XYZ file of C-alpha atoms in Angstrom:
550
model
C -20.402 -18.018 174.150
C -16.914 -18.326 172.499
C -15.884 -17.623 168.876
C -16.048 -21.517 168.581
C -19.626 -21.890 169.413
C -18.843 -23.299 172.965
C -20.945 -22.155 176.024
C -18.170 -21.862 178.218
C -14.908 -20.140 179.462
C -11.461 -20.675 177.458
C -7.707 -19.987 178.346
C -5.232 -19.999 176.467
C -1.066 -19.717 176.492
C 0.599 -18.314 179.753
C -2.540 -17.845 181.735
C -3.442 -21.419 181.576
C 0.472 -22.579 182.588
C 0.820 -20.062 185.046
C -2.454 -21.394 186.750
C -1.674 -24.904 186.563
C 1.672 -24.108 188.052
C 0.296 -22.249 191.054
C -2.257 -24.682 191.708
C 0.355 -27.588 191.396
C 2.682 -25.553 194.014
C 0.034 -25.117 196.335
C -0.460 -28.711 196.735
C 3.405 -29.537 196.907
C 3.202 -26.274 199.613
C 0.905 -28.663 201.996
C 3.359 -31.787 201.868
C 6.453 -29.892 202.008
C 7.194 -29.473 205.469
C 5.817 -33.353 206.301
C 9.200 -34.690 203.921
C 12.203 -36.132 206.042
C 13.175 -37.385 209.386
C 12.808 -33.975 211.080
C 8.965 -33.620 208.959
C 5.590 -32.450 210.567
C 2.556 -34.371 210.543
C -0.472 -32.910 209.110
C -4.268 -33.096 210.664
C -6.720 -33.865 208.567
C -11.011 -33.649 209.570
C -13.215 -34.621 206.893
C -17.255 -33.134 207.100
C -18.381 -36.250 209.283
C -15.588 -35.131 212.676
C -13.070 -37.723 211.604
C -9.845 -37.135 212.733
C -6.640 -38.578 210.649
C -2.817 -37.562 211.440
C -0.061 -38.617 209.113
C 2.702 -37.579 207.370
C 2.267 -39.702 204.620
C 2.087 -38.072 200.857
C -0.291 -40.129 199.613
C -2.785 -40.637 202.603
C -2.459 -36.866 202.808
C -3.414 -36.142 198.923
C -6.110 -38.657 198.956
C -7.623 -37.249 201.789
C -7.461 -33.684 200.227
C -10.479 -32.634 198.224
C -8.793 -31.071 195.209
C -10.919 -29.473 192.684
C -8.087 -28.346 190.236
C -7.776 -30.293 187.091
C -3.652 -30.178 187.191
C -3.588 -30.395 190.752
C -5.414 -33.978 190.295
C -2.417 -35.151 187.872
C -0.318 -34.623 191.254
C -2.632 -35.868 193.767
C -2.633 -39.185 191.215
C 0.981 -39.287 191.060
C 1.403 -39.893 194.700
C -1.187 -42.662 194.557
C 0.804 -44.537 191.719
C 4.534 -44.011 193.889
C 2.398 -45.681 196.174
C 1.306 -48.471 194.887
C 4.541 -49.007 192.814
C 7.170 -48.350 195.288
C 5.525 -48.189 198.385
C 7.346 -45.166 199.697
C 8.896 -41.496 198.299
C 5.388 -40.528 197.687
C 5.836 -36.995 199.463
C 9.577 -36.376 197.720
C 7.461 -37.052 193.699
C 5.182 -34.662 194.774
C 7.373 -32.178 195.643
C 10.081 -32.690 192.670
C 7.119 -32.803 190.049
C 6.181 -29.326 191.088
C 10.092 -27.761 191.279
C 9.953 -29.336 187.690
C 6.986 -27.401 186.915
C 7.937 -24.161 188.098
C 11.274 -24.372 186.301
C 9.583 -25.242 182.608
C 7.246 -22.302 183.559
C 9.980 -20.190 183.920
C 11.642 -21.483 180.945
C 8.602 -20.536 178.862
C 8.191 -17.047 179.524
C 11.341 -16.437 178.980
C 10.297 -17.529 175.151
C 11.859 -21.511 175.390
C 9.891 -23.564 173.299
C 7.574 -25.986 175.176
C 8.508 -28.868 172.688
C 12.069 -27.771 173.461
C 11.757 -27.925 177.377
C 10.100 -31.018 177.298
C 13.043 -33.120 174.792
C 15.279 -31.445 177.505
C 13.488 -32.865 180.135
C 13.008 -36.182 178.512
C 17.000 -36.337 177.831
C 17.882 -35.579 181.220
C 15.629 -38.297 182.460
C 17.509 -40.758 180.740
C 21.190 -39.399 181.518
C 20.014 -38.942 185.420
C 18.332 -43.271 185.109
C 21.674 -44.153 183.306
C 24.092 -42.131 185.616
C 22.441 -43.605 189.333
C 22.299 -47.335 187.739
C 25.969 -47.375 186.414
C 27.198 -44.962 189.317
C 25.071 -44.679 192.450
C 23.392 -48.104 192.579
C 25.007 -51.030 195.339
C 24.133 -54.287 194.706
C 23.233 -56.263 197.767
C 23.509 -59.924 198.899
C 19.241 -60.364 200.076
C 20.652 -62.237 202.806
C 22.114 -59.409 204.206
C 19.948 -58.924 207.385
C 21.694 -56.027 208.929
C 21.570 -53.601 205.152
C 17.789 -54.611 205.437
C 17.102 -53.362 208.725
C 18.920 -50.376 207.958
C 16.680 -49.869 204.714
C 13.040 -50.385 207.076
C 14.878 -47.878 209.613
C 15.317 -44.953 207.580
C 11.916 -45.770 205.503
C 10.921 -45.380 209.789
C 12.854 -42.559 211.051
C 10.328 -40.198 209.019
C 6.837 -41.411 210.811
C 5.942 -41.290 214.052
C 7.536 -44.362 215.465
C 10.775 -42.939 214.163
C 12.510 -42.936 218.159
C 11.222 -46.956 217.855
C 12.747 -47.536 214.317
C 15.606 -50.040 215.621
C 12.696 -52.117 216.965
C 9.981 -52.096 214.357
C 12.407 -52.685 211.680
C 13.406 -56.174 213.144
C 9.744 -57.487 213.280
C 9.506 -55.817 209.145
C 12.730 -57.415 208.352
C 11.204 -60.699 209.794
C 7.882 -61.015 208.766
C 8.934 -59.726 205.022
C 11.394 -62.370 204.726
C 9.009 -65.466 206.156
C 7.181 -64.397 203.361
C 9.295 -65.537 200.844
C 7.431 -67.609 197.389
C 9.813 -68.288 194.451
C 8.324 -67.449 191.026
C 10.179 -69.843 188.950
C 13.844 -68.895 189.993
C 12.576 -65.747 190.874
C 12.264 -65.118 194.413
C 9.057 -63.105 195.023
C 7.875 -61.384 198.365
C 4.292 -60.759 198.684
C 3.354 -57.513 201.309
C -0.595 -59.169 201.095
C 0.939 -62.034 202.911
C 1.775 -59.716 206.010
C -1.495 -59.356 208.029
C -1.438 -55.582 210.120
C -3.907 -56.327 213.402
C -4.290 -53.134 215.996
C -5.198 -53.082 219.271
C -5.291 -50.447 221.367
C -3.514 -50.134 224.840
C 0.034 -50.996 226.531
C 3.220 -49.581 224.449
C 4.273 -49.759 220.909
C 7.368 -51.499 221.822
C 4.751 -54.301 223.199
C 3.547 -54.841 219.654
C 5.311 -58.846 218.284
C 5.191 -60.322 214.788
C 3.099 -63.801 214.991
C 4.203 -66.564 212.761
C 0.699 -67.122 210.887
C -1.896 -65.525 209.991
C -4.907 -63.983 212.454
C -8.488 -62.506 212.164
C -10.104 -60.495 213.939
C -12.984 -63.277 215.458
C -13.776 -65.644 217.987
C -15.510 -69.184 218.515
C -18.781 -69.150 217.595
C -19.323 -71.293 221.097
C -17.501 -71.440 224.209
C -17.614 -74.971 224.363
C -15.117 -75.189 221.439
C -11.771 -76.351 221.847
C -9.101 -73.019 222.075
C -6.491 -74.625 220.207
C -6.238 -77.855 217.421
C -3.340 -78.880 216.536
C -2.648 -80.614 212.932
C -6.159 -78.460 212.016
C -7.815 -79.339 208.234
C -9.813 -76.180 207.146
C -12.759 -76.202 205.615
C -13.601 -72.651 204.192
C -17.119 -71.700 203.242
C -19.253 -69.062 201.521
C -22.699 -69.875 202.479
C -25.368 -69.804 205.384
C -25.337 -72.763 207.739
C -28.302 -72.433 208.870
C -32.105 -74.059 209.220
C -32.257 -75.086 205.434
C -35.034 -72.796 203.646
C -36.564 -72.998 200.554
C -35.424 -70.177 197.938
C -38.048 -67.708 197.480
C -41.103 -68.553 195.347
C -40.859 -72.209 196.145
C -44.051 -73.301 197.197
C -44.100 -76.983 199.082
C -48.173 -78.172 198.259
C -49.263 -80.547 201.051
C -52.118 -82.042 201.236
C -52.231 -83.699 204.720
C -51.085 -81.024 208.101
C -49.694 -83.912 209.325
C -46.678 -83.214 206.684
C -46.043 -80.115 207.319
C -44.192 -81.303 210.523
C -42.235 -83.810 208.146
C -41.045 -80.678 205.604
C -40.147 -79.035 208.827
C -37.729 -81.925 210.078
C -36.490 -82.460 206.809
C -35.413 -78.620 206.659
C -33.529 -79.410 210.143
C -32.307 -82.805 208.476
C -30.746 -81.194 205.309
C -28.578 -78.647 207.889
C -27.381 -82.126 209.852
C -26.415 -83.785 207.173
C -24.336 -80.845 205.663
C -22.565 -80.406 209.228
C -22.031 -84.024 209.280
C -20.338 -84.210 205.777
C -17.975 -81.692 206.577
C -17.168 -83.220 209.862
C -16.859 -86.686 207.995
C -14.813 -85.195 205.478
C -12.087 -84.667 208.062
C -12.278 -81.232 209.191
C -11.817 -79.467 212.346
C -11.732 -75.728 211.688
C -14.766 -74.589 210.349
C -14.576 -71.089 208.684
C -17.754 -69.027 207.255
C -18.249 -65.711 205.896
C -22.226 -65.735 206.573
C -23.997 -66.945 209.869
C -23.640 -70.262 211.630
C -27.029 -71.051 213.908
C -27.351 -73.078 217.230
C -28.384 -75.853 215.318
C -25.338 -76.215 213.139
C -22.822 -74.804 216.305
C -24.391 -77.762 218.305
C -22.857 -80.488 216.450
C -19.548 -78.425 215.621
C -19.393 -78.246 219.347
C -20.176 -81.951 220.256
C -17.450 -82.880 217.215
C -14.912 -80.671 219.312
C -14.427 -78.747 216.073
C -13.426 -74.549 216.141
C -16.286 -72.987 214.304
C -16.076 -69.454 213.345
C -19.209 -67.193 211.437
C -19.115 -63.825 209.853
C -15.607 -64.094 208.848
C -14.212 -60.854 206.144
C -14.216 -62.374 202.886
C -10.783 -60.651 202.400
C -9.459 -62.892 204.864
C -11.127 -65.981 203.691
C -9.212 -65.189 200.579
C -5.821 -64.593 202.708
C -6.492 -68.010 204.056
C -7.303 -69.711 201.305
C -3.819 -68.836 199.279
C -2.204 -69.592 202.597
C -3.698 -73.197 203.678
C -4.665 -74.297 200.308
C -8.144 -74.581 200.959
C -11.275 -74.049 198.090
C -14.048 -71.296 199.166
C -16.725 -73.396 198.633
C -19.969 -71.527 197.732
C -22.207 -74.686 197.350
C -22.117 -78.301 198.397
C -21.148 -80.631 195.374
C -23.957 -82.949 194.194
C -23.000 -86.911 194.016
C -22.322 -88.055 190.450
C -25.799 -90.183 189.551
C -27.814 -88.736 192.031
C -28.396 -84.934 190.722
C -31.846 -85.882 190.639
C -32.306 -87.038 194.455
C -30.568 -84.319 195.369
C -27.875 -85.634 197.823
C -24.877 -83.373 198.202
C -21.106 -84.950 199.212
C -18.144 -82.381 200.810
C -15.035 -82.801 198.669
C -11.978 -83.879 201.330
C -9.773 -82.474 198.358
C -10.786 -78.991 199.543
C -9.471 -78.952 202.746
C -6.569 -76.635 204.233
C -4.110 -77.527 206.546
C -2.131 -75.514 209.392
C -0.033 -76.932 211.700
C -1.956 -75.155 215.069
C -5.115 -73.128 214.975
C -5.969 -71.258 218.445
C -7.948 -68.267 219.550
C -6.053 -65.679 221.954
C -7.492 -62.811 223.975
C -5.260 -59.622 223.080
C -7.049 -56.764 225.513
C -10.746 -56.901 224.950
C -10.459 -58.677 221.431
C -10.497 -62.031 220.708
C -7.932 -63.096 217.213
C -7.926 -66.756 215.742
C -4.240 -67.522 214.879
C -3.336 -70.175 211.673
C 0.062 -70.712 212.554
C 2.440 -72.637 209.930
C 0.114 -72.770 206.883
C 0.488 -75.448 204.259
C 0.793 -73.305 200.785
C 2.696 -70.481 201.741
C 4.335 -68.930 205.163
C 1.474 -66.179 206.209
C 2.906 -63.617 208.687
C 0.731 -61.311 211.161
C 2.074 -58.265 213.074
C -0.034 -56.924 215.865
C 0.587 -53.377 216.494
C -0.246 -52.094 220.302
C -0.718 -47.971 220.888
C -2.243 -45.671 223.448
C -5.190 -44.591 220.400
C -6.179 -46.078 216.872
C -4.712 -42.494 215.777
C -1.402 -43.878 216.442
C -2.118 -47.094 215.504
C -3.571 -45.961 212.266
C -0.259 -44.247 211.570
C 1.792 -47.079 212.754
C 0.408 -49.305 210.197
C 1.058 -46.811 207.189
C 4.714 -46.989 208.466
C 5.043 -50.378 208.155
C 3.544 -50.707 205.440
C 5.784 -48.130 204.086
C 8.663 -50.046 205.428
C 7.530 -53.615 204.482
C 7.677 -52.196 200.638
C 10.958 -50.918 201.154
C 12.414 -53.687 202.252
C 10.560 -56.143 199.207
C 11.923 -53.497 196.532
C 15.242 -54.237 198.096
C 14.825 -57.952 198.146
C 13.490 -58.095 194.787
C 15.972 -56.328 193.277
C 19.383 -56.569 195.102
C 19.855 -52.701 194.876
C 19.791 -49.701 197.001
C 21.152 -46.093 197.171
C 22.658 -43.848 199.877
C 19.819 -41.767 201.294
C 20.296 -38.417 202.694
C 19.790 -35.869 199.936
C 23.176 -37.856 198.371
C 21.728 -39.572 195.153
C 19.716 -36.198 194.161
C 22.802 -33.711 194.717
C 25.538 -35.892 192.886
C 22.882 -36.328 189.589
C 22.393 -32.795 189.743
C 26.019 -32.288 189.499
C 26.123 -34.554 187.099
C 23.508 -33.391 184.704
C 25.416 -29.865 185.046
C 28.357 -31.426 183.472
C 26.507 -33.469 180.684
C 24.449 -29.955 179.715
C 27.651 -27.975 179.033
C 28.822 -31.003 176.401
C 25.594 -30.300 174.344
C 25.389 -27.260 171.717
C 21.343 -27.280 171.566
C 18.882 -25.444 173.049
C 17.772 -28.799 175.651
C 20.843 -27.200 177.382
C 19.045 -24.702 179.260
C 16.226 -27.422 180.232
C 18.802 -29.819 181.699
C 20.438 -27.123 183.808
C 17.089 -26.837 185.252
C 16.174 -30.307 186.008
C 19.579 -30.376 187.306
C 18.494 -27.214 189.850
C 15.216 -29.267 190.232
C 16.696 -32.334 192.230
C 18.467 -30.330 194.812
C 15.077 -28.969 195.946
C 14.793 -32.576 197.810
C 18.436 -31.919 200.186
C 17.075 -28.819 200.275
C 13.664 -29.127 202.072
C 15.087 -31.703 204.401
C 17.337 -29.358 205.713
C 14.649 -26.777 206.122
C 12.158 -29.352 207.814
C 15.364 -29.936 210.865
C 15.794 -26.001 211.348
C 19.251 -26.158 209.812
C 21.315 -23.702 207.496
C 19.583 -25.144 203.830
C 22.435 -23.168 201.840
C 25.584 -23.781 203.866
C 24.586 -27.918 203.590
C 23.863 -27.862 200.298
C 27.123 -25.715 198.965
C 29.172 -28.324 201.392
C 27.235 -31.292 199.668
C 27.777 -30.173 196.287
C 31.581 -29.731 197.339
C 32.156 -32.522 198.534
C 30.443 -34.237 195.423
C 31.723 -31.754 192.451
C 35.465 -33.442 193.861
C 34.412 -36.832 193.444
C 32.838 -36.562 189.456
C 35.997 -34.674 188.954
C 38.444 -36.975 189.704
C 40.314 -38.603 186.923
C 40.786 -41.921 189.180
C 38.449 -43.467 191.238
C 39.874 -45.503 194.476
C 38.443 -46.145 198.297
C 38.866 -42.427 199.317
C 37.010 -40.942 196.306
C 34.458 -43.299 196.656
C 33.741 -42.414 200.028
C 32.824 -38.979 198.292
C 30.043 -40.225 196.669
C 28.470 -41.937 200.046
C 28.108 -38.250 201.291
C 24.865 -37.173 202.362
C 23.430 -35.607 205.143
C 23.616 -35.843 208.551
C 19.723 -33.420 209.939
C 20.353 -34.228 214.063
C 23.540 -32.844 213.879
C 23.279 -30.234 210.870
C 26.694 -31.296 208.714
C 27.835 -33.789 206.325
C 28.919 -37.176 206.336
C 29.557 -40.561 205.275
C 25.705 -42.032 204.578
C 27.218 -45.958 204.041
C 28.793 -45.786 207.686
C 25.515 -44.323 208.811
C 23.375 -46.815 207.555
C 21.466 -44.375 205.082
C 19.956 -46.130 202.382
C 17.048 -46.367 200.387
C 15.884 -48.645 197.276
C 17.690 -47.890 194.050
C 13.609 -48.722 192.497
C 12.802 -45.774 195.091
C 14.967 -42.926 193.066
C 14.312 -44.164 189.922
C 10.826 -44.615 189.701
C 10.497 -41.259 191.353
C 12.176 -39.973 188.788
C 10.432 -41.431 186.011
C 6.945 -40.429 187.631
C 7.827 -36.537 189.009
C 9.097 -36.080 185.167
C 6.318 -37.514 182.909
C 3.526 -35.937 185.625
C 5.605 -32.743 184.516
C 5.668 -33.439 181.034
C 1.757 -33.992 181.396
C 0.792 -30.447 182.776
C 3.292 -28.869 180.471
C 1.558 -30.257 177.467
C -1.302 -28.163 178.107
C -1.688 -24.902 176.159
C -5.698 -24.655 176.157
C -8.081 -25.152 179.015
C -11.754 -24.855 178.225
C -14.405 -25.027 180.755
C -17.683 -25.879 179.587
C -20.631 -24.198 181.139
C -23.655 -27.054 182.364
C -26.609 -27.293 179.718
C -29.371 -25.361 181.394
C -32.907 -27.781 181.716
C -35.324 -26.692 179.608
C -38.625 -26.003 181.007
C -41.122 -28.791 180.549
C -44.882 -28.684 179.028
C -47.392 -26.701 181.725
């Protein structure tokens, strides 16, 4: 028991930083080597045998069981890069804990905390301000060619990297059909892009499909395979042999009735199928089970029937044709009593085709041209679904590369470029302060070039001789007095891992989303902040059961 009356275990001061520093730089250790064009891909196997291979940040940390209360703050920090940005999440990981290890540092050599973290927060803003005014190119979003350079180097990192040129034509396509305007505000939903697999043939074989598709099939093979002009109905209930809800008892008094209550049951199922029918439409969709009875007269109206479809979907499809999910029939105004139900034509969808297609030894339904919004669907091919698997976390990656791009007319020179020329910067802005936040901002400053610096570990190359040439190259540019076309080709230097030199990134085709480097930024310093804020860990022991009464 502790002084304070605890029953449990307490650090306090350097032991608990030093400890949340090593366990932070253990879990940067495991992504490390995955960052970059030239990274490795990490194996994971849970306890059940399954097998998952990416080299993904955030796939990799969520799939990590990590028991160390600072080492969560990190694991949760690639999750929100994620969802925010869509890609970076292995370069916030890794800059979070080089910004760690540096404040560490800076504390035992007797710098304030409260001191390393102003510092920290200072250089933030300076580093924000300096890539926005400096760094950032703004972008005309109809600039095809910048796009599918953006989707190729989010690419050249995964394992369809040698297929980027490809792959980043069908994300540059199906992220632009996409497009919904907010207001003035053009807005591109990644939801709207459905990601089918199906193993077998190549990866170059894989197409983008203009519409959207499920996984599912007809529920009877003498259904039409394609309608043209379709009207959707989409539906959240059984249609099935009507039954009475439990503990609703039907009292006859003459067996002669009970065959009536079983005709009306059958009756109440017709009339339902007919409605719909009679309300005009063709495609029937249903996320619980359809039954002979009810597939017989979809069948004899030619109508496309499908059962068991993912609610997700019927969600997709809803926003998309403009259909209602209806979860009950409505009752007719007047006649709530007698109990007669009417289908509302107002709740229809529309598409301009529907048709099912056999891809391998799948069957997909296909809504092509959609009335509410333009619903895209890219079906990946591969030789297993751990490839495929992979190859949809790429695109994804790629398809929220490109939308930050689109959404905000901005990008950045990739290549290690943006990190070494703030770095630079920040050097030059800590000199011009007399406090102590000096020695905080040189760090942060050392921080950033950890990102050239990996990447030119992860291709084999000389990580010193790059960097001192990058940091040349760039020190000439923020010195010069006057800025014309050859300085400014200074600043587009970043580079070049096949080849192991420097060079021109805007020629190459390098760049990233200006959203990218900034929110990574932002994140890898407050997630710093965070652990650095902690001076006390106390670990309370479990209350022990007290025996019961013998």
């Amino acid at each position: 028991m502790s002084l304070l009356g605890i029953q449990g275990e307490r650090e306090t001061g350097m032991d608990v930083r030093e400890g949340n520093s090593m366990a932070v730089q253990s879990i940067a250790n495991v992504v490390k080597s995955s960052l970059g064009p030239q990274g490795l891909d990490k194996m994971l196997v849970d306890e059940t045998g399954e097998v998952v291979i990416t080299n993904d940040g955030a796939t990799i940390l969520k799939l990590l069981s990590i028991e160390h209360p600072a080492a969560k703050i990190l694991g949760d920090l690639a999750q929100i890069q994620d969802k925010e940005v869509g890609d970076g999440t292995t370069s916030v990981v890794i800059l979070a804990a080089e910004l760690l290890k540096r404040a560490t540092q800076l504390i035992k050599n007797k710098v304030h905390p409260t001191t390393v973290i102003s510092g920290y927060r200072l250089a933030l803003k300076e580093a924000i301000k300096h890539i926005k005014d400096d760094l950032v190119i703004k972008i005309d979003s109809k600039d095809t060619e910048l796009l599918r350079r953006v989707a190729e180097t989010s690419l050249s990192s995964k394992l369809i990297g040698p297929e980027s040129k490809f792959f980043s034509e069908i994300v540059v396509n199906a992220i632009t059909n996409v497009k919904t305007m907010v207001g003035n505000t053009p807005k591109y939903s990644v939801k709207n892009v459905n990601i089918l697999k199906t193993h077998g043939k190549s990866v170059t074989e894989s197409r983008l499909i203009d519409g959207y598709a499920i996984e599912s099939t007809r529920g009877g093979m003498g259904m039409p395979l394609t309608i043209k002009n379709a009207k959707i109905a989409l539906l959240d209930m059984n249609l099935a042999k009507f039954r009475m809800p439990p503990g609703v008892h039907v009292m006859v008094d003459d067996p002669n009735k009970l065959e009536d209550v079983r005709q009306r049951e059958m009756d109440v199922t017709k009339e339902r199928c007919r409605k719909i029918i009679e309300a005009g439409a063709n495609v029937i969709v249903c996320s619980k089970g359809i039954d002979d009875l009810a597939l017989k007269y979809f069948v004899e109206a030619k109508c496309i029937a499908i059962r068991r479809c993912d609610k997700a979907d019927m969600k997709r499809l809803a926003a998309a044709t403009g259909a209602k999910i209806l979860i009950t029939f409505e009752s007719k105004e007047g006649k709530e009593e007698e109990g007669e139900e009417i289908f509302n034509k107002d709740c229809l969808g529309e598409a301009k085709e529907v048709s099912e297609e056999a891809i391998n030894d799948y069957n997909y339904v296909f809504f092509k041209q959609c009335k509410n919004q333009r619903a895209q669907t890219i079906l990946l091919r591969g030789a297993n679904y751990l490839m495929l698997d992979e190859t949809e976390r790429s695109i994804h990656d790629a398809l929220c590369a490109v939308k930050r791009v689109l959404e905000s007319n901005t990008l950045v020179i990739g290549g290690g470029c943006v990190e070494v020329n703030t770095s630079l910067y920040l050097e030059n802005f800590a000199r011009s302060l007399g406090s102590r936040e000096q020695m905080a901002i040189n760090e942060y400053a050392e921080a950033l070039n950890v990102i050239p610096k990996q990447l030119a570990i992860n291709a084999a190359k000389d990580a010193t001789d790059l960097l001192t040439k990058l940091r040349y190259v760039h020190g000439r540019y923020l010195q010069a007095t006057t800025h014309n076309e050859d300085t400014e080709k200074l600043k587009n230097t970043g580079l070049d891992l096949l080849n192991g030199k420097i060079r021109n990134n805007y020629k190459a085709g390098v760049f990233e989303p200006a959203i990218s480097k900034v929110k990574s930024l932002k994140f890898a310093t407050e997630a710093a902040i965070t652990i650095l804020r902690i001076d006390d860990l106390i670990r309370i022991e479990p209350e022990k059961q007290k025996n019961g009464p013998k």
